[in-house]
Amino acid sequence: MKRLLLTVCLGLSLMAGWAQVEAKYGKGSVPVVNGRILFQETIPTTLSDEEAYTRIAEWAQERFNKPNVIISKFIENDAINQRMSFTAEEYMVFKDRFFVLDRTRINYWMEIVCEEGQATVKFTRITYWYEEEREGGLKFSAEEMITDEEAFNKKGTKLLKDQGKFRCKTIDFFEANVVKISELLAQ
């Protein structure tokens, strides 16, 4: 009897764990400002604004050039005001296994501003080009795919399969860039 009760409790706890959405991907983790998704993070630093900008600019020149990206264009690279912005297109890979490559092209705009002992990173204007090999593929904006209204089921308790993978990978993509910038500013 104890063994049966233990098995039932373990099964229920596992099922409850599957139904939950990890907090970093949950509701409210994709901020929408004026109808557009806008990820933003402010990173404090003890470096001067000029030194912080120089480190980030060197990293950005390497990070956002081929072969790391498909296309990139620096829109603004202002060393005087410690501000840079650029657009880029690169692959975001969902699954890469033997005979299976599930990926999308992600286009985005990023802005980095260094001022007053901090760097502010903004990530917006996100679009995707999915399954481009199949008759031109599917093109859509992040607002059509990863917002709370689009990514969750009707009850708002579970991420939908396709929207969920785009939402999670986009959040991880932004966080990876923020982590790298934080490392640069901490040295």
JSON list of C-alpha atoms in Angstrom, two decimals:
[
{"chain": "A", "resi": 1, "resn": "MET", "atom": "CA", "xyz": [0.00, 0.00, 0.00]},
{"chain": "A", "resi": 2, "resn": "LYS", "atom": "CA", "xyz": [2.82, 2.39, 0.88]},
{"chain": "A", "resi": 3, "resn": "ARG", "atom": "CA", "xyz": [4.55, 1.58, -2.38]},
{"chain": "A", "resi": 4, "resn": "LEU", "atom": "CA", "xyz": [1.35, 2.32, -4.35]},
{"chain": "A", "resi": 5, "resn": "LEU", "atom": "CA", "xyz": [0.83, 5.62, -2.53]},
{"chain": "A", "resi": 6, "resn": "LEU", "atom": "CA", "xyz": [4.45, 6.61, -3.13]},
{"chain": "A", "resi": 7, "resn": "THR", "atom": "CA", "xyz": [4.16, 5.76, -6.83]},
{"chain": "A", "resi": 8, "resn": "VAL", "atom": "CA", "xyz": [0.96, 7.82, -7.19]},
{"chain": "A", "resi": 9, "resn": "CYS", "atom": "CA", "xyz": [2.50, 10.82, -5.40]},
{"chain": "A", "resi": 10, "resn": "LEU", "atom": "CA", "xyz": [5.64, 10.64, -7.52]},
{"chain": "A", "resi": 11, "resn": "GLY", "atom": "CA", "xyz": [3.58, 10.41, -10.72]},
{"chain": "A", "resi": 12, "resn": "LEU", "atom": "CA", "xyz": [1.45, 13.41, -9.77]},
{"chain": "A", "resi": 13, "resn": "SER", "atom": "CA", "xyz": [4.47, 15.50, -8.89]},
{"chain": "A", "resi": 14, "resn": "LEU", "atom": "CA", "xyz": [6.11, 14.67, -12.23]},
{"chain": "A", "resi": 15, "resn": "MET", "atom": "CA", "xyz": [2.94, 15.57, -14.12]},
{"chain": "A", "resi": 16, "resn": "ALA", "atom": "CA", "xyz": [2.66, 18.86, -12.23]},
{"chain": "A", "resi": 17, "resn": "GLY", "atom": "CA", "xyz": [6.25, 19.64, -13.11]},
{"chain": "A", "resi": 18, "resn": "TRP", "atom": "CA", "xyz": [5.60, 19.09, -16.83]},
{"chain": "A", "resi": 19, "resn": "ALA", "atom": "CA", "xyz": [2.65, 21.45, -16.88]},
{"chain": "A", "resi": 20, "resn": "GLN", "atom": "CA", "xyz": [4.52, 24.37, -15.37]},
{"chain": "A", "resi": 21, "resn": "VAL", "atom": "CA", "xyz": [6.32, 26.97, -17.46]},
{"chain": "A", "resi": 22, "resn": "GLU", "atom": "CA", "xyz": [9.80, 27.93, -16.32]},
{"chain": "A", "resi": 23, "resn": "ALA", "atom": "CA", "xyz": [9.66, 31.41, -14.75]},
{"chain": "A", "resi": 24, "resn": "LYS", "atom": "CA", "xyz": [12.09, 33.04, -17.17]},
{"chain": "A", "resi": 25, "resn": "TYR", "atom": "CA", "xyz": [9.79, 32.07, -20.08]},
{"chain": "A", "resi": 26, "resn": "GLY", "atom": "CA", "xyz": [6.52, 32.69, -18.23]},
{"chain": "A", "resi": 27, "resn": "LYS", "atom": "CA", "xyz": [3.96, 35.43, -18.60]},
{"chain": "A", "resi": 28, "resn": "GLY", "atom": "CA", "xyz": [5.45, 38.91, -18.59]},
{"chain": "A", "resi": 29, "resn": "SER", "atom": "CA", "xyz": [8.91, 37.78, -19.69]},
{"chain": "A", "resi": 30, "resn": "VAL", "atom": "CA", "xyz": [8.43, 39.25, -23.18]},
{"chain": "A", "resi": 31, "resn": "PRO", "atom": "CA", "xyz": [7.89, 43.00, -22.69]},
{"chain": "A", "resi": 32, "resn": "VAL", "atom": "CA", "xyz": [5.70, 44.85, -25.18]},
{"chain": "A", "resi": 33, "resn": "VAL", "atom": "CA", "xyz": [6.06, 48.65, -25.42]},
{"chain": "A", "resi": 34, "resn": "ASN", "atom": "CA", "xyz": [3.77, 50.60, -27.77]},
{"chain": "A", "resi": 35, "resn": "GLY", "atom": "CA", "xyz": [2.77, 47.40, -29.56]},
{"chain": "A", "resi": 36, "resn": "ARG", "atom": "CA", "xyz": [6.39, 46.27, -30.14]},
{"chain": "A", "resi": 37, "resn": "ILE", "atom": "CA", "xyz": [8.46, 43.74, -28.27]},
{"chain": "A", "resi": 38, "resn": "LEU", "atom": "CA", "xyz": [11.35, 45.53, -26.56]},
{"chain": "A", "resi": 39, "resn": "PHE", "atom": "CA", "xyz": [13.82, 43.61, -24.46]},
{"chain": "A", "resi": 40, "resn": "GLN", "atom": "CA", "xyz": [15.92, 45.97, -22.36]},
{"chain": "A", "resi": 41, "resn": "GLU", "atom": "CA", "xyz": [18.62, 45.41, -19.75]},
{"chain": "A", "resi": 42, "resn": "THR", "atom": "CA", "xyz": [20.76, 47.90, -17.85]},
{"chain": "A", "resi": 43, "resn": "ILE", "atom": "CA", "xyz": [24.17, 46.62, -16.78]},
{"chain": "A", "resi": 44, "resn": "PRO", "atom": "CA", "xyz": [26.07, 48.56, -14.08]},
{"chain": "A", "resi": 45, "resn": "THR", "atom": "CA", "xyz": [29.83, 48.95, -14.40]},
{"chain": "A", "resi": 46, "resn": "THR", "atom": "CA", "xyz": [32.72, 50.60, -12.58]},
{"chain": "A", "resi": 47, "resn": "LEU", "atom": "CA", "xyz": [34.43, 51.39, -15.90]},
{"chain": "A", "resi": 48, "resn": "SER", "atom": "CA", "xyz": [34.35, 54.86, -17.41]},
{"chain": "A", "resi": 49, "resn": "ASP", "atom": "CA", "xyz": [31.78, 55.37, -20.15]},
{"chain": "A", "resi": 50, "resn": "GLU", "atom": "CA", "xyz": [34.57, 55.56, -22.75]},
{"chain": "A", "resi": 51, "resn": "GLU", "atom": "CA", "xyz": [36.25, 52.34, -21.59]},
{"chain": "A", "resi": 52, "resn": "ALA", "atom": "CA", "xyz": [32.92, 50.50, -21.44]},
{"chain": "A", "resi": 53, "resn": "TYR", "atom": "CA", "xyz": [32.03, 51.69, -24.94]},
{"chain": "A", "resi": 54, "resn": "THR", "atom": "CA", "xyz": [35.46, 50.70, -26.31]},
{"chain": "A", "resi": 55, "resn": "ARG", "atom": "CA", "xyz": [35.18, 47.16, -24.93]},
{"chain": "A", "resi": 56, "resn": "ILE", "atom": "CA", "xyz": [31.65, 46.71, -26.22]},
{"chain": "A", "resi": 57, "resn": "ALA", "atom": "CA", "xyz": [32.53, 48.18, -29.63]},
{"chain": "A", "resi": 58, "resn": "GLU", "atom": "CA", "xyz": [35.46, 45.77, -30.05]},
{"chain": "A", "resi": 59, "resn": "TRP", "atom": "CA", "xyz": [33.26, 42.83, -29.07]},
{"chain": "A", "resi": 60, "resn": "ALA", "atom": "CA", "xyz": [30.45, 44.00, -31.39]},
{"chain": "A", "resi": 61, "resn": "GLN", "atom": "CA", "xyz": [32.80, 44.35, -34.38]},
{"chain": "A", "resi": 62, "resn": "GLU", "atom": "CA", "xyz": [33.81, 40.71, -33.94]},
{"chain": "A", "resi": 63, "resn": "ARG", "atom": "CA", "xyz": [30.44, 39.31, -32.85]},
{"chain": "A", "resi": 64, "resn": "PHE", "atom": "CA", "xyz": [28.33, 40.94, -35.56]},
{"chain": "A", "resi": 65, "resn": "ASN", "atom": "CA", "xyz": [30.52, 40.20, -38.58]},
{"chain": "A", "resi": 66, "resn": "LYS", "atom": "CA", "xyz": [30.66, 37.11, -40.78]},
{"chain": "A", "resi": 67, "resn": "PRO", "atom": "CA", "xyz": [30.80, 34.18, -40.18]},
{"chain": "A", "resi": 68, "resn": "ASN", "atom": "CA", "xyz": [28.88, 34.76, -36.91]},
{"chain": "A", "resi": 69, "resn": "VAL", "atom": "CA", "xyz": [26.00, 36.49, -38.69]},
{"chain": "A", "resi": 70, "resn": "ILE", "atom": "CA", "xyz": [24.50, 36.31, -42.17]},
{"chain": "A", "resi": 71, "resn": "ILE", "atom": "CA", "xyz": [24.14, 40.08, -42.56]},
{"chain": "A", "resi": 72, "resn": "SER", "atom": "CA", "xyz": [24.79, 42.99, -40.22]},
{"chain": "A", "resi": 73, "resn": "LYS", "atom": "CA", "xyz": [24.86, 46.75, -40.60]},
{"chain": "A", "resi": 74, "resn": "PHE", "atom": "CA", "xyz": [25.99, 49.29, -38.05]},
{"chain": "A", "resi": 75, "resn": "ILE", "atom": "CA", "xyz": [23.42, 52.08, -38.15]},
{"chain": "A", "resi": 76, "resn": "GLU", "atom": "CA", "xyz": [25.16, 54.23, -35.57]},
{"chain": "A", "resi": 77, "resn": "ASN", "atom": "CA", "xyz": [28.61, 53.91, -34.06]},
{"chain": "A", "resi": 78, "resn": "ASP", "atom": "CA", "xyz": [29.11, 57.11, -32.07]},
{"chain": "A", "resi": 79, "resn": "ALA", "atom": "CA", "xyz": [32.22, 56.98, -29.87]},
{"chain": "A", "resi": 80, "resn": "ILE", "atom": "CA", "xyz": [31.67, 60.55, -28.63]},
{"chain": "A", "resi": 81, "resn": "ASN", "atom": "CA", "xyz": [28.23, 59.83, -27.17]},
{"chain": "A", "resi": 82, "resn": "GLN", "atom": "CA", "xyz": [29.08, 56.14, -26.45]},
{"chain": "A", "resi": 83, "resn": "ARG", "atom": "CA", "xyz": [26.13, 54.87, -28.48]},
{"chain": "A", "resi": 84, "resn": "MET", "atom": "CA", "xyz": [25.89, 52.14, -31.11]},
{"chain": "A", "resi": 85, "resn": "SER", "atom": "CA", "xyz": [23.00, 50.55, -32.93]},
{"chain": "A", "resi": 86, "resn": "PHE", "atom": "CA", "xyz": [22.89, 47.92, -35.63]},
{"chain": "A", "resi": 87, "resn": "THR", "atom": "CA", "xyz": [20.70, 45.47, -37.44]},
{"chain": "A", "resi": 88, "resn": "ALA", "atom": "CA", "xyz": [21.65, 41.85, -37.92]},
{"chain": "A", "resi": 89, "resn": "GLU", "atom": "CA", "xyz": [20.39, 38.60, -39.35]},
{"chain": "A", "resi": 90, "resn": "GLU", "atom": "CA", "xyz": [21.63, 35.23, -38.15]},
{"chain": "A", "resi": 91, "resn": "TYR", "atom": "CA", "xyz": [20.49, 31.70, -37.57]},
{"chain": "A", "resi": 92, "resn": "MET", "atom": "CA", "xyz": [18.81, 30.69, -34.36]},
{"chain": "A", "resi": 93, "resn": "VAL", "atom": "CA", "xyz": [18.96, 26.89, -34.00]},
{"chain": "A", "resi": 94, "resn": "PHE", "atom": "CA", "xyz": [16.21, 24.98, -32.23]},
{"chain": "A", "resi": 95, "resn": "LYS", "atom": "CA", "xyz": [17.44, 21.44, -32.88]},
{"chain": "A", "resi": 96, "resn": "ASP", "atom": "CA", "xyz": [20.59, 20.16, -34.55]},
{"chain": "A", "resi": 97, "resn": "ARG", "atom": "CA", "xyz": [20.77, 16.39, -34.66]},
{"chain": "A", "resi": 98, "resn": "PHE", "atom": "CA", "xyz": [21.75, 13.77, -37.19]},
{"chain": "A", "resi": 99, "resn": "PHE", "atom": "CA", "xyz": [19.49, 14.37, -40.23]},
{"chain": "A", "resi": 100, "resn": "VAL", "atom": "CA", "xyz": [17.46, 16.99, -38.34]},
{"chain": "A", "resi": 101, "resn": "LEU", "atom": "CA", "xyz": [18.21, 20.71, -38.46]},
{"chain": "A", "resi": 102, "resn": "ASP", "atom": "CA", "xyz": [15.42, 22.93, -37.15]},
{"chain": "A", "resi": 103, "resn": "ARG", "atom": "CA", "xyz": [16.39, 26.59, -37.34]},
{"chain": "A", "resi": 104, "resn": "THR", "atom": "CA", "xyz": [15.13, 30.01, -38.28]},
{"chain": "A", "resi": 105, "resn": "ARG", "atom": "CA", "xyz": [16.65, 33.22, -39.49]},
{"chain": "A", "resi": 106, "resn": "ILE", "atom": "CA", "xyz": [16.22, 35.96, -36.92]},
{"chain": "A", "resi": 107, "resn": "ASN", "atom": "CA", "xyz": [16.43, 39.62, -37.92]},
{"chain": "A", "resi": 108, "resn": "TYR", "atom": "CA", "xyz": [16.69, 42.22, -35.19]},
{"chain": "A", "resi": 109, "resn": "TRP", "atom": "CA", "xyz": [17.76, 45.70, -34.19]},
{"chain": "A", "resi": 110, "resn": "MET", "atom": "CA", "xyz": [20.03, 46.21, -31.17]},
{"chain": "A", "resi": 111, "resn": "GLU", "atom": "CA", "xyz": [21.13, 49.40, -29.45]},
{"chain": "A", "resi": 112, "resn": "ILE", "atom": "CA", "xyz": [23.79, 49.75, -26.75]},
{"chain": "A", "resi": 113, "resn": "VAL", "atom": "CA", "xyz": [24.32, 53.01, -24.86]},
{"chain": "A", "resi": 114, "resn": "CYS", "atom": "CA", "xyz": [27.05, 53.57, -22.25]},
{"chain": "A", "resi": 115, "resn": "GLU", "atom": "CA", "xyz": [26.39, 56.42, -19.84]},
{"chain": "A", "resi": 116, "resn": "GLU", "atom": "CA", "xyz": [26.58, 57.23, -16.14]},
{"chain": "A", "resi": 117, "resn": "GLY", "atom": "CA", "xyz": [28.37, 54.02, -15.11]},
{"chain": "A", "resi": 118, "resn": "GLN", "atom": "CA", "xyz": [26.05, 51.65, -16.92]},
{"chain": "A", "resi": 119, "resn": "ALA", "atom": "CA", "xyz": [25.34, 50.13, -20.32]},
{"chain": "A", "resi": 120, "resn": "THR", "atom": "CA", "xyz": [21.78, 49.84, -21.57]},
{"chain": "A", "resi": 121, "resn": "VAL", "atom": "CA", "xyz": [21.06, 47.12, -24.13]},
{"chain": "A", "resi": 122, "resn": "LYS", "atom": "CA", "xyz": [17.85, 47.25, -26.19]},
{"chain": "A", "resi": 123, "resn": "PHE", "atom": "CA", "xyz": [16.70, 44.45, -28.49]},
{"chain": "A", "resi": 124, "resn": "THR", "atom": "CA", "xyz": [13.66, 44.99, -30.74]},
{"chain": "A", "resi": 125, "resn": "ARG", "atom": "CA", "xyz": [12.23, 44.89, -34.31]},
{"chain": "A", "resi": 126, "resn": "ILE", "atom": "CA", "xyz": [12.51, 41.12, -34.29]},
{"chain": "A", "resi": 127, "resn": "THR", "atom": "CA", "xyz": [11.35, 39.10, -37.29]},
{"chain": "A", "resi": 128, "resn": "TYR", "atom": "CA", "xyz": [11.77, 35.45, -38.24]},
{"chain": "A", "resi": 129, "resn": "TRP", "atom": "CA", "xyz": [12.12, 33.55, -41.52]},
{"chain": "A", "resi": 130, "resn": "TYR", "atom": "CA", "xyz": [11.31, 29.93, -40.73]},
{"chain": "A", "resi": 131, "resn": "GLU", "atom": "CA", "xyz": [11.74, 26.90, -43.01]},
{"chain": "A", "resi": 132, "resn": "GLU", "atom": "CA", "xyz": [13.14, 29.10, -45.79]},
{"chain": "A", "resi": 133, "resn": "GLU", "atom": "CA", "xyz": [14.01, 25.99, -47.83]},
{"chain": "A", "resi": 134, "resn": "ARG", "atom": "CA", "xyz": [10.34, 25.05, -48.23]},
{"chain": "A", "resi": 135, "resn": "GLU", "atom": "CA", "xyz": [8.71, 27.10, -50.97]},
{"chain": "A", "resi": 136, "resn": "GLY", "atom": "CA", "xyz": [10.01, 30.38, -49.56]},
{"chain": "A", "resi": 137, "resn": "GLY", "atom": "CA", "xyz": [9.22, 29.54, -45.95]},
{"chain": "A", "resi": 138, "resn": "LEU", "atom": "CA", "xyz": [7.24, 31.52, -43.41]},
{"chain": "A", "resi": 139, "resn": "LYS", "atom": "CA", "xyz": [8.01, 35.12, -42.45]},
{"chain": "A", "resi": 140, "resn": "PHE", "atom": "CA", "xyz": [6.52, 36.68, -39.35]},
{"chain": "A", "resi": 141, "resn": "SER", "atom": "CA", "xyz": [7.24, 39.19, -36.61]},
{"chain": "A", "resi": 142, "resn": "ALA", "atom": "CA", "xyz": [7.94, 38.41, -32.97]},
{"chain": "A", "resi": 143, "resn": "GLU", "atom": "CA", "xyz": [4.72, 40.21, -32.07]},
{"chain": "A", "resi": 144, "resn": "GLU", "atom": "CA", "xyz": [2.81, 37.58, -34.09]},
{"chain": "A", "resi": 145, "resn": "MET", "atom": "CA", "xyz": [4.54, 34.70, -32.31]},
{"chain": "A", "resi": 146, "resn": "ILE", "atom": "CA", "xyz": [6.07, 35.19, -28.86]},
{"chain": "A", "resi": 147, "resn": "THR", "atom": "CA", "xyz": [3.88, 37.64, -26.93]},
{"chain": "A", "resi": 148, "resn": "ASP", "atom": "CA", "xyz": [1.90, 36.34, -23.94]},
{"chain": "A", "resi": 149, "resn": "GLU", "atom": "CA", "xyz": [-1.32, 36.41, -26.01]},
{"chain": "A", "resi": 150, "resn": "GLU", "atom": "CA", "xyz": [0.18, 34.34, -28.84]},
{"chain": "A", "resi": 151, "resn": "ALA", "atom": "CA", "xyz": [2.50, 31.93, -27.03]},
{"chain": "A", "resi": 152, "resn": "PHE", "atom": "CA", "xyz": [0.23, 30.52, -24.30]},
{"chain": "A", "resi": 153, "resn": "ASN", "atom": "CA", "xyz": [-2.80, 28.23, -24.44]},
{"chain": "A", "resi": 154, "resn": "LYS", "atom": "CA", "xyz": [-6.27, 29.68, -23.77]},
{"chain": "A", "resi": 155, "resn": "LYS", "atom": "CA", "xyz": [-5.97, 29.06, -20.03]},
{"chain": "A", "resi": 156, "resn": "GLY", "atom": "CA", "xyz": [-2.57, 30.76, -19.98]},
{"chain": "A", "resi": 157, "resn": "THR", "atom": "CA", "xyz": [-0.92, 27.83, -18.21]},
{"chain": "A", "resi": 158, "resn": "LYS", "atom": "CA", "xyz": [1.20, 26.22, -20.92]},
{"chain": "A", "resi": 159, "resn": "LEU", "atom": "CA", "xyz": [3.36, 27.39, -23.81]},
{"chain": "A", "resi": 160, "resn": "LEU", "atom": "CA", "xyz": [2.18, 26.30, -27.24]},
{"chain": "A", "resi": 161, "resn": "LYS", "atom": "CA", "xyz": [4.69, 24.06, -29.03]},
{"chain": "A", "resi": 162, "resn": "ASP", "atom": "CA", "xyz": [5.84, 26.25, -31.95]},
{"chain": "A", "resi": 163, "resn": "GLN", "atom": "CA", "xyz": [5.35, 29.61, -30.28]},
{"chain": "A", "resi": 164, "resn": "GLY", "atom": "CA", "xyz": [7.04, 28.28, -27.16]},
{"chain": "A", "resi": 165, "resn": "LYS", "atom": "CA", "xyz": [10.22, 27.26, -28.96]},
{"chain": "A", "resi": 166, "resn": "PHE", "atom": "CA", "xyz": [10.49, 30.69, -30.60]},
{"chain": "A", "resi": 167, "resn": "ARG", "atom": "CA", "xyz": [9.77, 32.46, -27.30]},
{"chain": "A", "resi": 168, "resn": "CYS", "atom": "CA", "xyz": [12.33, 30.44, -25.31]},
{"chain": "A", "resi": 169, "resn": "LYS", "atom": "CA", "xyz": [15.11, 30.71, -27.90]},
{"chain": "A", "resi": 170, "resn": "THR", "atom": "CA", "xyz": [14.56, 34.46, -28.37]},
{"chain": "A", "resi": 171, "resn": "ILE", "atom": "CA", "xyz": [14.74, 35.09, -24.63]},
{"chain": "A", "resi": 172, "resn": "ASP", "atom": "CA", "xyz": [17.87, 32.90, -24.40]},
{"chain": "A", "resi": 173, "resn": "PHE", "atom": "CA", "xyz": [19.39, 34.73, -27.38]},
{"chain": "A", "resi": 174, "resn": "PHE", "atom": "CA", "xyz": [18.94, 38.13, -25.73]},
{"chain": "A", "resi": 175, "resn": "GLU", "atom": "CA", "xyz": [20.20, 36.86, -22.38]},
{"chain": "A", "resi": 176, "resn": "ALA", "atom": "CA", "xyz": [23.34, 35.35, -23.97]},
{"chain": "A", "resi": 177, "resn": "ASN", "atom": "CA", "xyz": [24.26, 38.74, -25.44]},
{"chain": "A", "resi": 178, "resn": "VAL", "atom": "CA", "xyz": [23.57, 40.50, -22.13]},
{"chain": "A", "resi": 179, "resn": "VAL", "atom": "CA", "xyz": [25.72, 37.97, -20.25]},
{"chain": "A", "resi": 180, "resn": "LYS", "atom": "CA", "xyz": [28.61, 38.52, -22.66]},
{"chain": "A", "resi": 181, "resn": "ILE", "atom": "CA", "xyz": [28.36, 42.32, -22.31]},
{"chain": "A", "resi": 182, "resn": "SER", "atom": "CA", "xyz": [28.19, 41.95, -18.51]},
{"chain": "A", "resi": 183, "resn": "GLU", "atom": "CA", "xyz": [31.40, 39.88, -18.60]},
{"chain": "A", "resi": 184, "resn": "LEU", "atom": "CA", "xyz": [33.12, 42.56, -20.68]},
{"chain": "A", "resi": 185, "resn": "LEU", "atom": "CA", "xyz": [32.12, 45.30, -18.25]},
{"chain": "A", "resi": 186, "resn": "ALA", "atom": "CA", "xyz": [33.14, 43.31, -15.16]},
{"chain": "A", "resi": 187, "resn": "GLN", "atom": "CA", "xyz": [36.78, 42.80, -16.17]}
]
